[in-house]
Amino acid sequence: MSMSHLYGKDDDGDVEMEKFEITDWDLQNEFNPNRQRHWQTKEEATYGVWAEHDSDDERPSFGGKRSRDYSAPVNFISAGLRKAAAEEVIEEDSDEDEKPIKQEEFPKELVPKKLKTGGNFKPSQKGFIGGTKSFMDFGSWERHTKGIGQKLLQKMGYVPGRGLGKNAQGIINPIEAKQRKGKGALGAYGSERTSQSLQDFPVVDSEEEAEEEFQKELSQWRKDPNGGKKKPKYAYKTVEELKAKGRIGKQLTTPQKELSQVKVIDMTGREQRVYYSYSQISHKHNIPDDNPQQPLGKDSKPQAFALPELEHNLQLLIDITEQEIIQNDRQLQYERDMVVNLTHEIQKMSEVLSHEETAISNLSKVLELVEECERRMQPNCDNPLTLDECAKIFETLQDKYYEEYRMSDRVDLAVAIVFPLMKDYFKNWDPLKDCMYGTEIIAKWKRLLENDQLLSHSGQDLATDAFHRLMWEMWMPYIRNIITQWQPRNCGPMVDFLDSWVHVIPVWILDNILDQLIFPKLQKEVENWNPLTDTVPIHSWIHPWLPLMQSRLEPLYSPIRNKLANALQKWHPSDSSAKLILQPWKEVFTPGSWEAFMVKNIVPKLGLCLNELVINPHQQHMDAFYWVIDWEGMVSVSSLVGILEKHFFPKWLQVLCSWLSNSPNYEEITKWYLGWKSMFSDQVLAHPSIKDKFNEALDIMNRAVSSNVGSYMQPGARENIAYLTHTERRKDFQYEAMQERREAENMAQRGIGMAASSVPMNFKDLIQTKAEEHNIVFMPVIGKRHEGKQLYTFGRIVIYIDRGVVFVQGEKTWVPTSLQSLIDMAK
């Protein structure tokens, strides 16, 4: 292999010297992956250019390969022979005119699209005649190594099966070759692109664009046939493009504005230059003599006409003109925006002007109405202004001139106009005689003068609310004078008066009347009240104030209770006037205070009265008993039951026992028993203690009947007493059932336990419900139990319930049965 392309010779041609310049062979084979690489040997690394070589005609052998054995027979390559370097140089000189132009000499705009997609390497035509080596085995050395290349690619993010690059845009499969059908020229048989190239680099251009691109590429490799100079190409910019450029450059973001004010020192030229923004660097021009002239290359031609100063000045004039166009466009846009802004300002000002004119007109009309009111209020006016006419004028102001009415100082206007008229209107008014006088006119002025946004009702609002000031200064003095002369025991007119005005006057004024004027009068009158001497009950002139004063009257209750307690010290239950005095206060006092008052002052008196009662079946005086029972609604049931247990039932049971021991008439005893029982109300009879006392009386009668077996006994006495006992027990049971049913209904009405009330609570309730549905009598057997369980009669059957199971009495033992079988047996 010839080394003439690497080692040159001197003029004599004897001494070889190494040239380090880049030759055409290096450029053509730089991107050839199949080129032969020269590896330095140890001797070359040591001696450099003075190292001995095996042959002068060939290049040093690559490392790892054996040297050629020239003693072996000659082998010829069937693909052809490589030409000598000298012949290649001759052919290059002869074909200089037809040498293809390098791609770097063309501007980027003229490079075809297909050359921009990458992979534009073409193997050198000066390579081996037999062609280049296939890429099918590229990277096959990984089979003989540890795979370090594949590992490095994976560490850098490479995914097997995908292309290289940040977005995996590289091709995956090797480049395929497509065999041409005939021996025609390139493209004679249509497109020669493979399916892989169409997939990797899709082309959407039309056939005309493809033909035009092909002709453009073809013209790049041909020499100009005319041999003339190329025409210069001019770049034109329209005014619209300059305007668009100026608008884009004007829209700088905040960081760009900050960077545009940075001081920059340029030291790239001969002299140091200072710029005050990065944008000035981009407009920097190449001034002549800044850079030394470069020596002309071998192929470069000297310029016939070169005036860099003129070019610089022309370019400067062009830039100044562009800047003037851009600045004028910006100024024009600014003026247009100013015109639009001023147009809107004119519209706004015209609206404001019309609004002000309307306001002035309304204010002048309002002023005329106010002046008219002032003129008619003069003492010598023929047509004086009345309160109703003044209210109509204020209604006109509020309806037609609402904004002006709200903006004006209504307090001063009302003080000047309305207050004198209001004072004259109420000068002869007596509230206790005509309580409705002025309510309508005051209600009308409340709508006109009261501040809608008033949130508090204290006296501090007098300065901001005309109506409150009107009521406090003009209406309130009349009320103070009337209340000072008013007698609390004559409460009807005063209560009616306040009830009529409660919806008109402000709340804080009503509170002031009740707290500061009414209550002190009532308190003083209660202190002077004596329940023993006064003929008028105290509740007749205290209770009418309850709807208005409510809890304000609570401080009066304690003195009233003390006075009543003192009056009851010598009281006897035979005096019914005490009940008439105390009964209205039951709902007024709290339950605790009322019960304490009764226990302390009434219950001991009733106990003493009942203790004096003499029980005589033959001649009974019931007055003392009636005096005690009459207090049932006033005294609680528990207190009344306690009185009866302590002072009545011991004597009553003792009389019954003594009567039964002397051969009595059991019919009279039965009537006597039922008569005393009818004296008590159902509520008292339902109490367990009272029920036990009457059951005890029945048991005494049953024992008396059972004990007289051998002695003479009234015929039918035993049956009558047994029937009485059975009837009384059944009534008690029915009364309990009725009470339970009422309680269940009450719970259902209150909405508490509605679901639970419809479902039986236990098995006994379920049996009772079924018995009611089938009209079967279900009741307990008095005094009968089996193994501690209560016995019941279900129709004609005797049963008992144990742990949710019904047991029916058989011939010898108790048999469990179902509820349906029990119903069938009872029927």
GROMACS .gro file of N, CA and C in nm, residues 620-709:
model
  270
  620GLN      N    1 -12.165   0.931  10.973
  620GLN     CA    2 -12.034   0.984  10.927
  620GLN      C    3 -12.049   1.131  10.887
  621HIS      N    4 -11.957   1.217  10.941
  621HIS     CA    5 -11.947   1.358  10.903
  621HIS      C    6 -11.826   1.373  10.810
  622MET      N    7 -11.852   1.419  10.688
  622MET     CA    8 -11.748   1.422  10.584
  622MET      C    9 -11.688   1.561  10.562
  623ASP      N   10 -11.720   1.662  10.641
  623ASP     CA   11 -11.672   1.798  10.613
  623ASP      C   12 -11.519   1.807  10.615
  624ALA      N   13 -11.458   1.755  10.718
  624ALA     CA   14 -11.311   1.762  10.729
  624ALA      C   15 -11.244   1.691  10.612
  625PHE      N   16 -11.304   1.575  10.572
  625PHE     CA   17 -11.245   1.502  10.458
  625PHE      C   18 -11.257   1.583  10.329
  626TYR      N   19 -11.372   1.649  10.311
  626TYR     CA   20 -11.391   1.730  10.191
  626TYR      C   21 -11.295   1.850  10.190
  627TRP      N   22 -11.269   1.911  10.309
  627TRP     CA   23 -11.175   2.024  10.312
  627TRP      C   24 -11.035   1.982  10.266
  628VAL      N   25 -10.997   1.859  10.303
  628VAL     CA   26 -10.862   1.812  10.264
  628VAL      C   27 -10.859   1.774  10.117
  629ILE      N   28 -10.959   1.694  10.073
  629ILE     CA   29 -10.960   1.649   9.933
  629ILE      C   30 -10.973   1.765   9.836
  630ASP      N   31 -11.031   1.876   9.877
  630ASP     CA   32 -11.048   1.991   9.790
  630ASP      C   33 -10.914   2.052   9.747
  631TRP      N   34 -10.809   2.025   9.824
  631TRP     CA   35 -10.676   2.077   9.790
  631TRP      C   36 -10.596   1.983   9.699
  632GLU      N   37 -10.664   1.885   9.639
  632GLU     CA   38 -10.590   1.788   9.557
  632GLU      C   39 -10.520   1.852   9.439
  633GLY      N   40 -10.582   1.945   9.372
  633GLY     CA   41 -10.518   2.010   9.258
  633GLY      C   42 -10.407   2.105   9.295
  634MET      N   43 -10.409   2.153   9.419
  634MET     CA   44 -10.309   2.248   9.465
  634MET      C   45 -10.186   2.179   9.524
  635VAL      N   46 -10.212   2.074   9.602
  635VAL     CA   47 -10.103   1.998   9.665
  635VAL      C   48 -10.066   1.883   9.572
  636SER      N   49  -9.943   1.849   9.570
  636SER     CA   50  -9.898   1.739   9.484
  636SER      C   51  -9.955   1.607   9.534
  637VAL      N   52  -9.963   1.509   9.443
  637VAL     CA   53 -10.020   1.378   9.476
  637VAL      C   54  -9.940   1.309   9.585
  638SER      N   55  -9.810   1.319   9.577
  638SER     CA   56  -9.726   1.253   9.678
  638SER      C   57  -9.750   1.311   9.818
  639SER      N   58  -9.767   1.444   9.826
  639SER     CA   59  -9.795   1.505   9.957
  639SER      C   60  -9.932   1.464  10.009
  640LEU      N   61 -10.032   1.460   9.920
  640LEU     CA   62 -10.166   1.421   9.961
  640LEU      C   63 -10.169   1.275  10.004
  641VAL      N   64 -10.100   1.187   9.932
  641VAL     CA   65 -10.094   1.045   9.970
  641VAL      C   66 -10.026   1.030  10.105
  642GLY      N   67  -9.924   1.110  10.130
  642GLY     CA   68  -9.859   1.104  10.261
  642GLY      C   69  -9.953   1.144  10.373
  643ILE      N   70 -10.036   1.245  10.350
  643ILE     CA   71 -10.134   1.285  10.452
  643ILE      C   72 -10.234   1.172  10.477
  644LEU      N   73 -10.284   1.108  10.370
  644LEU     CA   74 -10.383   1.001  10.386
  644LEU      C   75 -10.323   0.879  10.455
  645GLU      N   76 -10.201   0.842  10.421
  645GLU     CA   77 -10.138   0.727  10.484
  645GLU      C   78 -10.116   0.749  10.634
  646LYS      N   79 -10.088   0.872  10.670
  646LYS     CA   80 -10.054   0.901  10.810
  646LYS      C   81 -10.176   0.928  10.897
  647HIS      N   82 -10.276   0.998  10.843
  647HIS     CA   83 -10.385   1.046  10.926
  647HIS      C   84 -10.522   0.983  10.894
  648PHE      N   85 -10.536   0.909  10.781
  648PHE     CA   86 -10.669   0.858  10.746
  648PHE      C   87 -10.675   0.705  10.748
  649PHE      N   88 -10.590   0.636  10.673
  649PHE     CA   89 -10.605   0.492  10.656
  649PHE      C   90 -10.583   0.412  10.784
  650PRO      N   91 -10.497   0.449  10.877
  650PRO     CA   92 -10.491   0.369  11.002
  650PRO      C   93 -10.625   0.366  11.075
  651LYS      N   94 -10.692   0.481  11.089
  651LYS     CA   95 -10.821   0.484  11.156
  651LYS      C   96 -10.927   0.410  11.075
  652TRP      N   97 -10.921   0.421  10.945
  652TRP     CA   98 -11.022   0.358  10.857
  652TRP      C   99 -11.012   0.206  10.863
  653LEU      N  100 -10.890   0.151  10.858
  653LEU     CA  101 -10.873   0.006  10.865
  653LEU      C  102 -10.909  -0.047  11.005
  654GLN      N  103 -10.883   0.032  11.108
  654GLN     CA  104 -10.918  -0.010  11.244
  654GLN      C  105 -11.070  -0.019  11.260
  655VAL      N  106 -11.142   0.076  11.204
  655VAL     CA  107 -11.288   0.073  11.208
  655VAL      C  108 -11.341  -0.048  11.134
  656LEU      N  109 -11.281  -0.082  11.019
  656LEU     CA  110 -11.325  -0.197  10.940
  656LEU      C  111 -11.303  -0.327  11.017
  657CYS      N  112 -11.193  -0.342  11.082
  657CYS     CA  113 -11.166  -0.465  11.158
  657CYS      C  114 -11.265  -0.483  11.276
  658SER      N  115 -11.290  -0.371  11.343
  658SER     CA  116 -11.384  -0.380  11.456
  658SER      C  117 -11.526  -0.409  11.409
  659TRP      N  118 -11.560  -0.360  11.292
  659TRP     CA  119 -11.695  -0.385  11.238
  659TRP      C  120 -11.709  -0.531  11.197
  660LEU      N  121 -11.606  -0.591  11.136
  660LEU     CA  122 -11.613  -0.730  11.090
  660LEU      C  123 -11.615  -0.828  11.207
  661SER      N  124 -11.569  -0.785  11.320
  661SER     CA  125 -11.563  -0.878  11.434
  661SER      C  126 -11.695  -0.890  11.509
  662ASN      N  127 -11.796  -0.812  11.471
  662ASN     CA  128 -11.924  -0.812  11.542
  662ASN      C  129 -12.040  -0.859  11.453
  663SER      N  130 -12.020  -0.968  11.378
  663SER     CA  131 -12.124  -1.028  11.290
  663SER      C  132 -12.194  -0.921  11.209
  664PRO      N  133 -12.121  -0.855  11.116
  664PRO     CA  134 -12.180  -0.743  11.043
  664PRO      C  135 -12.266  -0.790  10.926
  665ASN      N  136 -12.327  -0.693  10.865
  665ASN     CA  137 -12.398  -0.715  10.739
  665ASN      C  138 -12.298  -0.685  10.627
  666TYR      N  139 -12.263  -0.790  10.555
  666TYR     CA  140 -12.157  -0.776  10.457
  666TYR      C  141 -12.199  -0.689  10.338
  667GLU      N  142 -12.328  -0.678  10.315
  667GLU     CA  143 -12.371  -0.587  10.209
  667GLU      C  144 -12.343  -0.443  10.247
  668GLU      N  145 -12.368  -0.409  10.377
  668GLU     CA  146 -12.337  -0.274  10.422
  668GLU      C  147 -12.186  -0.248  10.419
  669ILE      N  148 -12.111  -0.348  10.458
  669ILE     CA  149 -11.964  -0.331  10.452
  669ILE      C  150 -11.918  -0.308  10.308
  670THR      N  151 -11.979  -0.383  10.216
  670THR     CA  152 -11.941  -0.366  10.075
  670THR      C  153 -11.976  -0.226  10.028
  671LYS      N  154 -12.095  -0.178  10.061
  671LYS     CA  155 -12.132  -0.043  10.021
  671LYS      C  156 -12.042   0.061  10.087
  672TRP      N  157 -12.011   0.038  10.216
  672TRP     CA  158 -11.923   0.132  10.288
  672TRP      C  159 -11.784   0.137  10.223
  673TYR      N  160 -11.734   0.021  10.184
  673TYR     CA  161 -11.602   0.013  10.117
  673TYR      C  162 -11.603   0.086   9.982
  674LEU      N  163 -11.706   0.057   9.903
  674LEU     CA  164 -11.713   0.121   9.770
  674LEU      C  165 -11.739   0.269   9.783
  675GLY      N  166 -11.814   0.310   9.886
  675GLY     CA  167 -11.841   0.453   9.905
  675GLY      C  168 -11.714   0.531   9.936
  676TRP      N  169 -11.634   0.479  10.031
  676TRP     CA  170 -11.509   0.550  10.060
  676TRP      C  171 -11.414   0.550   9.939
  677LYS      N  172 -11.413   0.444   9.864
  677LYS     CA  173 -11.321   0.438   9.749
  677LYS      C  174 -11.362   0.538   9.641
  678SER      N  175 -11.493   0.563   9.631
  678SER     CA  176 -11.539   0.659   9.530
  678SER      C  177 -11.507   0.803   9.567
  679MET      N  178 -11.467   0.828   9.693
  679MET     CA  179 -11.430   0.963   9.734
  679MET      C  180 -11.296   1.008   9.676
  680PHE      N  181 -11.216   0.915   9.632
  680PHE     CA  182 -11.083   0.948   9.581
  680PHE      C  183 -11.084   0.954   9.428
  681SER      N  184 -11.004   1.036   9.376
  681SER     CA  185 -10.992   1.049   9.229
  681SER      C  186 -10.909   0.933   9.173
  682ASP      N  187 -10.919   0.916   9.042
  682ASP     CA  188 -10.843   0.808   8.978
  682ASP      C  189 -10.693   0.827   8.993
  683GLN      N  190 -10.648   0.950   8.992
  683GLN     CA  191 -10.505   0.976   9.005
  683GLN      C  192 -10.453   0.934   9.143
  684VAL      N  193 -10.536   0.957   9.247
  684VAL     CA  194 -10.496   0.914   9.382
  684VAL      C  195 -10.506   0.763   9.395
  685LEU      N  196 -10.613   0.704   9.340
  685LEU     CA  197 -10.629   0.558   9.348
  685LEU      C  198 -10.519   0.484   9.272
  686ALA      N  199 -10.463   0.547   9.169
  686ALA     CA  200 -10.357   0.482   9.092
  686ALA      C  201 -10.225   0.479   9.166
  687HIS      N  202 -10.213   0.555   9.274
  687HIS     CA  203 -10.088   0.554   9.348
  687HIS      C  204 -10.070   0.418   9.416
  688PRO      N  205  -9.952   0.362   9.413
  688PRO     CA  206  -9.932   0.227   9.472
  688PRO      C  207  -9.966   0.220   9.619
  689SER      N  208  -9.939   0.325   9.694
  689SER     CA  209  -9.967   0.319   9.838
  689SER      C  210 -10.117   0.313   9.865
  690ILE      N  211 -10.197   0.393   9.796
  690ILE     CA  212 -10.343   0.391   9.813
  690ILE      C  213 -10.398   0.257   9.766
  691LYS      N  214 -10.344   0.205   9.656
  691LYS     CA  215 -10.390   0.076   9.604
  691LYS      C  216 -10.362  -0.035   9.705
  692ASP      N  217 -10.248  -0.030   9.769
  692ASP     CA  218 -10.215  -0.132   9.869
  692ASP      C  219 -10.308  -0.124   9.989
  693LYS      N  220 -10.347  -0.003  10.029
  693LYS     CA  221 -10.437   0.011  10.144
  693LYS      C  222 -10.574  -0.049  10.116
  694PHE      N  223 -10.629  -0.026   9.997
  694PHE     CA  224 -10.759  -0.082   9.964
  694PHE      C  225 -10.751  -0.233   9.943
  695ASN      N  226 -10.640  -0.283   9.888
  695ASN     CA  227 -10.621  -0.428   9.877
  695ASN      C  228 -10.609  -0.493  10.015
  696GLU      N  229 -10.546  -0.420  10.106
  696GLU     CA  230 -10.538  -0.470  10.243
  696GLU      C  231 -10.678  -0.482  10.304
  697ALA      N  232 -10.765  -0.387  10.277
  697ALA     CA  233 -10.902  -0.395  10.327
  697ALA      C  234 -10.975  -0.515  10.268
  698LEU      N  235 -10.953  -0.545  10.139
  698LEU     CA  236 -11.014  -0.663  10.077
  698LEU      C  237 -10.962  -0.791  10.141
  699ASP      N  238 -10.833  -0.796  10.165
  699ASP     CA  239 -10.777  -0.916  10.229
  699ASP      C  240 -10.836  -0.936  10.369
  700ILE      N  241 -10.858  -0.827  10.444
  700ILE     CA  242 -10.919  -0.838  10.578
  700ILE      C  243 -11.060  -0.893  10.567
  701MET      N  244 -11.135  -0.849  10.467
  701MET     CA  245 -11.271  -0.899  10.449
  701MET      C  246 -11.271  -1.044  10.407
  702ASN      N  247 -11.180  -1.084  10.321
  702ASN     CA  248 -11.171  -1.225  10.278
  702ASN      C  249 -11.132  -1.315  10.396
  703ARG      N  250 -11.043  -1.270  10.481
  703ARG     CA  251 -11.005  -1.350  10.597
  703ARG      C  252 -11.121  -1.362  10.695
  704ALA      N  253 -11.195  -1.249  10.708
  704ALA     CA  254 -11.310  -1.254  10.799
  704ALA      C  255 -11.414  -1.352  10.750
  705VAL      N  256 -11.438  -1.359  10.619
  705VAL     CA  257 -11.536  -1.452  10.564
  705VAL      C  258 -11.486  -1.595  10.576
  706SER      N  259 -11.359  -1.617  10.555
  706SER     CA  260 -11.303  -1.752  10.560
  706SER      C  261 -11.293  -1.804  10.702
  707SER      N  262 -11.275  -1.720  10.801
  707SER     CA  263 -11.257  -1.764  10.939
  707SER      C  264 -11.388  -1.806  11.004
  708ASN      N  265 -11.503  -1.755  10.960
  708ASN     CA  266 -11.634  -1.786  11.018
  708ASN      C  267 -11.696  -1.907  10.949
  709VAL      N  268 -11.626  -2.021  10.950
  709VAL     CA  269 -11.675  -2.139  10.880
  709VAL      C  270 -11.784  -2.209  10.963
   0.00000   0.00000   0.00000
